[in-house]
Each structure stands twice: as C-alpha cells, then as structure tokens.
Coordinates of N, CA and C in Angstrom, one line a residue:
L120 N 0.8 -1.2 0.0 CA 0.0 0.0 0.0 C 0.9 1.2 0.0
S121 N 1.9 1.2 0.8 CA 2.8 2.4 0.8 C 3.4 2.7 -0.5
L122 N 3.8 1.7 -1.3 CA 4.3 2.0 -2.6 C 3.3 2.6 -3.5
A123 N 2.1 2.1 -3.5 CA 1.0 2.7 -4.3 C 0.8 4.1 -3.9
V124 N 0.8 4.4 -2.6 CA 0.5 5.8 -2.1 C 1.7 6.7 -2.6
D125 N 2.9 6.2 -2.5 CA 4.0 7.0 -2.9 C 4.0 7.3 -4.4
M126 N 3.6 6.3 -5.2 CA 3.5 6.5 -6.6 C 2.4 7.5 -7.0
A127 N 1.2 7.4 -6.3 CA 0.1 8.3 -6.6 C 0.4 9.7 -6.2
R128 N 1.1 9.9 -5.1 CA 1.5 11.2 -4.7 C 2.6 11.8 -5.7
A129 N 3.5 11.0 -6.1 CA 4.6 11.4 -7.0 C 4.0 11.9 -8.3
V130 N 3.0 11.1 -8.8 CA 2.4 11.4 -10.1 C 1.4 12.6 -9.9
G131 N 0.8 12.7 -8.7 CA -0.1 13.8 -8.5 C -1.5 13.5 -8.8
V132 N -1.9 12.2 -8.8 CA -3.3 11.8 -9.1 C -4.0 11.7 -7.7
P133 N -5.3 12.1 -7.7 CA -6.1 11.9 -6.5 C -6.3 10.4 -6.3
F134 N -6.4 10.0 -5.0 CA -6.6 8.6 -4.8 C -7.3 8.4 -3.4
G135 N -7.8 7.2 -3.2 CA -8.3 6.8 -1.9 C -8.2 5.3 -1.8
V136 N -8.6 4.7 -0.8 CA -8.4 3.3 -0.5 C -9.8 2.6 -0.5
V137 N -9.9 1.4 -1.2 CA -11.0 0.5 -1.1 C -10.4 -0.8 -0.5
I138 N -10.8 -1.2 0.7 CA -10.3 -2.4 1.3 C -11.0 -3.6 0.7
N139 N -10.3 -4.4 0.0 CA -10.9 -5.6 -0.6 C -10.7 -6.8 0.3
R140 N -11.7 -7.7 0.3 CA -11.6 -8.9 1.1 C -11.5 -8.5 2.6
S141 N -12.3 -7.6 3.0 CA -12.3 -7.1 4.4 C -12.8 -8.2 5.3
D142 N -12.1 -8.4 6.4 CA -12.6 -9.3 7.4 C -13.1 -8.6 8.7
G143 N -13.2 -7.3 8.5 CA -13.6 -6.5 9.7 C -12.5 -6.2 10.7
N144 N -11.3 -6.7 10.4 CA -10.2 -6.5 11.3 C -9.1 -5.8 10.5
D145 N -9.4 -4.6 10.0 CA -8.6 -3.9 9.1 C -7.9 -2.7 9.7
H146 N -7.6 -2.9 11.0 CA -7.1 -1.7 11.8 C -5.7 -1.3 11.3
L147 N -4.9 -2.2 10.8 CA -3.6 -1.8 10.3 C -3.7 -0.9 9.1
I148 N -4.6 -1.2 8.2 CA -4.9 -0.4 7.0 C -5.5 1.0 7.4
A149 N -6.5 0.9 8.3 CA -7.1 2.1 8.8 C -6.2 3.0 9.5
D150 N -5.3 2.5 10.4 CA -4.3 3.3 11.1 C -3.4 4.0 10.1
Y151 N -2.9 3.2 9.1 CA -2.0 3.8 8.1 C -2.7 4.9 7.3
C152 N -3.9 4.6 6.9 CA -4.6 5.7 6.1 C -4.9 6.9 6.9
T153 N -5.2 6.7 8.2 CA -5.4 7.9 9.1 C -4.2 8.7 9.2
A154 N -3.1 8.0 9.5 CA -1.8 8.7 9.7 C -1.3 9.4 8.5
E155 N -1.7 8.9 7.3 CA -1.2 9.5 6.0 C -2.3 10.4 5.4
G156 N -3.4 10.6 6.1 CA -4.5 11.4 5.6 C -5.2 10.9 4.3
I157 N -5.3 9.6 4.2 CA -5.9 9.0 3.0 C -7.3 8.5 3.4
A158 N -8.2 8.9 2.5 CA -9.6 8.5 2.6 C -9.8 7.0 2.4
I159 N -10.5 6.3 3.3 CA -11.0 4.9 3.1 C -12.4 5.1 2.5
I160 N -12.5 4.7 1.2 CA -13.8 5.0 0.5 C -14.8 3.9 1.0
T161 N -14.4 2.7 1.0 CA -15.3 1.6 1.5 C -14.5 0.4 1.7
A162 N -15.2 -0.7 2.1 CA -14.6 -2.0 2.3 C -15.5 -3.0 1.7
I163 N -15.0 -3.9 0.9 CA -15.7 -5.0 0.3 C -15.5 -6.3 1.2
P164 N -16.5 -6.8 1.7 CA -16.3 -8.0 2.7 C -15.8 -9.2 2.0
D165 N -15.0 -10.0 2.8 CA -14.5 -11.3 2.3 C -15.5 -12.3 2.7
T166 N -16.4 -12.6 1.7 CA -17.5 -13.5 2.0 C -17.4 -14.6 0.9
R167 N -18.0 -15.7 1.2 CA -18.1 -16.8 0.3 C -18.9 -16.4 -0.9
S168 N -20.0 -15.7 -0.7 CA -20.9 -15.3 -1.7 C -20.2 -14.4 -2.8
V169 N -19.4 -13.5 -2.3 CA -18.6 -12.6 -3.2 C -17.6 -13.4 -4.0
A170 N -16.9 -14.3 -3.4 CA -16.0 -15.2 -4.0 C -16.6 -16.1 -5.1
E171 N -17.8 -16.6 -4.8 CA -18.5 -17.5 -5.8 C -18.9 -16.7 -7.0
H172 N -19.4 -15.5 -6.8 CA -19.9 -14.7 -7.9 C -18.7 -14.2 -8.7
Y173 N -17.6 -13.9 -8.1 CA -16.4 -13.5 -8.8 C -15.9 -14.7 -9.7
S174 N -15.9 -15.9 -9.2 CA -15.5 -17.0 -10.0 C -16.4 -17.3 -11.2
R175 N -17.6 -16.9 -11.1 CA -18.6 -17.2 -12.2 C -18.6 -16.0 -13.2
G176 N -18.0 -14.9 -12.8 CA -17.9 -13.8 -13.7 C -19.1 -12.8 -13.6
D177 N -19.9 -13.0 -12.6 CA -21.0 -12.0 -12.4 C -20.8 -11.2 -11.1
F178 N -19.5 -10.9 -10.9 CA -19.1 -10.2 -9.7 C -19.7 -8.9 -9.5
I179 N -19.7 -8.0 -10.5 CA -20.2 -6.7 -10.5 C -21.7 -6.7 -10.2
E180 N -22.4 -7.5 -10.9 CA -23.9 -7.5 -10.7 C -24.2 -7.9 -9.3
H181 N -23.5 -8.9 -8.8 CA -23.7 -9.3 -7.4 C -23.3 -8.2 -6.4
L182 N -22.2 -7.6 -6.6 CA -21.8 -6.5 -5.7 C -22.8 -5.4 -5.7
I183 N -23.3 -5.0 -6.9 CA -24.3 -3.9 -6.9 C -25.5 -4.3 -6.2
G184 N -26.0 -5.6 -6.4 CA -27.2 -6.0 -5.7 C -27.0 -6.0 -4.2
L185 N -25.9 -6.5 -3.7 CA -25.7 -6.5 -2.2 C -25.1 -5.3 -1.6
Y186 N -24.2 -4.7 -2.3 CA -23.4 -3.6 -1.8 C -23.5 -2.3 -2.6
G187 N -24.7 -2.1 -3.2 CA -24.8 -0.9 -4.1 C -24.3 0.4 -3.4
D188 N -24.6 0.6 -2.1 CA -24.1 1.8 -1.5 C -22.6 1.9 -1.5
R189 N -21.9 0.8 -1.3 CA -20.5 0.8 -1.3 C -19.9 1.1 -2.7
I190 N -20.5 0.5 -3.7 CA -20.1 0.7 -5.1 C -20.4 2.2 -5.5
Q191 N -21.5 2.7 -5.0 CA -21.8 4.1 -5.3 C -20.8 5.1 -4.6
A192 N -20.3 4.7 -3.4 CA -19.3 5.5 -2.7 C -18.0 5.5 -3.6
I193 N -17.7 4.4 -4.2 CA -16.5 4.4 -5.0 C -16.7 5.3 -6.2
L194 N -17.8 5.1 -6.9 CA -18.1 5.9 -8.1 C -18.1 7.4 -7.7
D195 N -18.8 7.8 -6.6 CA -18.8 9.2 -6.2 C -17.4 9.7 -6.0
H196 N -16.6 9.0 -5.3 CA -15.2 9.4 -5.0 C -14.4 9.6 -6.3
A197 N -14.5 8.6 -7.2 CA -13.8 8.7 -8.4 C -14.3 9.8 -9.3
G198 N -15.6 10.1 -9.3 CA -16.2 11.2 -10.1 C -15.7 12.5 -9.6
V199 N -15.8 12.7 -8.3 CA -15.4 14.0 -7.7 C -13.9 14.2 -7.8
H200 N -13.1 13.3 -7.4 CA -11.7 13.4 -7.5 C -11.1 13.3 -8.9
G201 N -11.8 12.5 -9.7 CA -11.4 12.4 -11.1 C -11.5 13.7 -11.8
R202 N -12.5 14.4 -11.6 CA -12.7 15.8 -12.2 C -11.7 16.7 -11.7
E203 N -11.4 16.7 -10.4 CA -10.4 17.6 -9.8 C -9.0 17.3 -10.4
G204 N -8.7 16.0 -10.6 CA -7.4 15.6 -11.1 C -7.3 16.1 -12.6
A205 N -8.4 16.1 -13.3 CA -8.4 16.5 -14.7 C -8.1 18.0 -14.9
K206 N -8.4 18.8 -13.8 CA -8.2 20.2 -13.9 C -6.7 20.6 -13.7
K207 N -5.9 19.7 -13.2 CA -4.5 20.0 -12.9 C -3.7 20.1 -14.1

C-alpha cells in the first residue's frame, strides 16, 4: 500500500483506498490511512458469496445487488476526485 501511495503522490493523481476482502479486522490499514491522511472509501467484505460470484464472472452484478451503497461510494469518490485531477 505504501508503494502505491508514494506513486500516486509522486504522479499527483487523486486517490483513496478501497479495502478488498475485508474481514472487519482492518485496523492496520485504517491506522496507516489515518496517519497518512488517506480516505478509506469503502470496504468489500471477504465472503463466500462474493468469491463464488467472482469465480462465475458475475461479480459486479452481485456487488451492486448486495453492496450498491459501497459501489456508489467508489463511483462518487472517483467522479469528484477524477474531475479535480483533470483540472491540474
């Protein structure tokens, strides 16, 4: 994560963190992000259901159905910060 953060900062692109395969015990990532002033956009849970849908190729449809609010948070963050990045 620190390498990706360093790269994004060096290039000057806006960024945030989406925690993938979250088990609810993500304090190391949260502590790092807090210390570095990085937004945690959302977390995608590590569940069997998500893994099964991913393996069948219908991952996005499944995520939107169960976690639409989290997907919307990602899109909102990318839309807002993507436009800001384009202005630079």
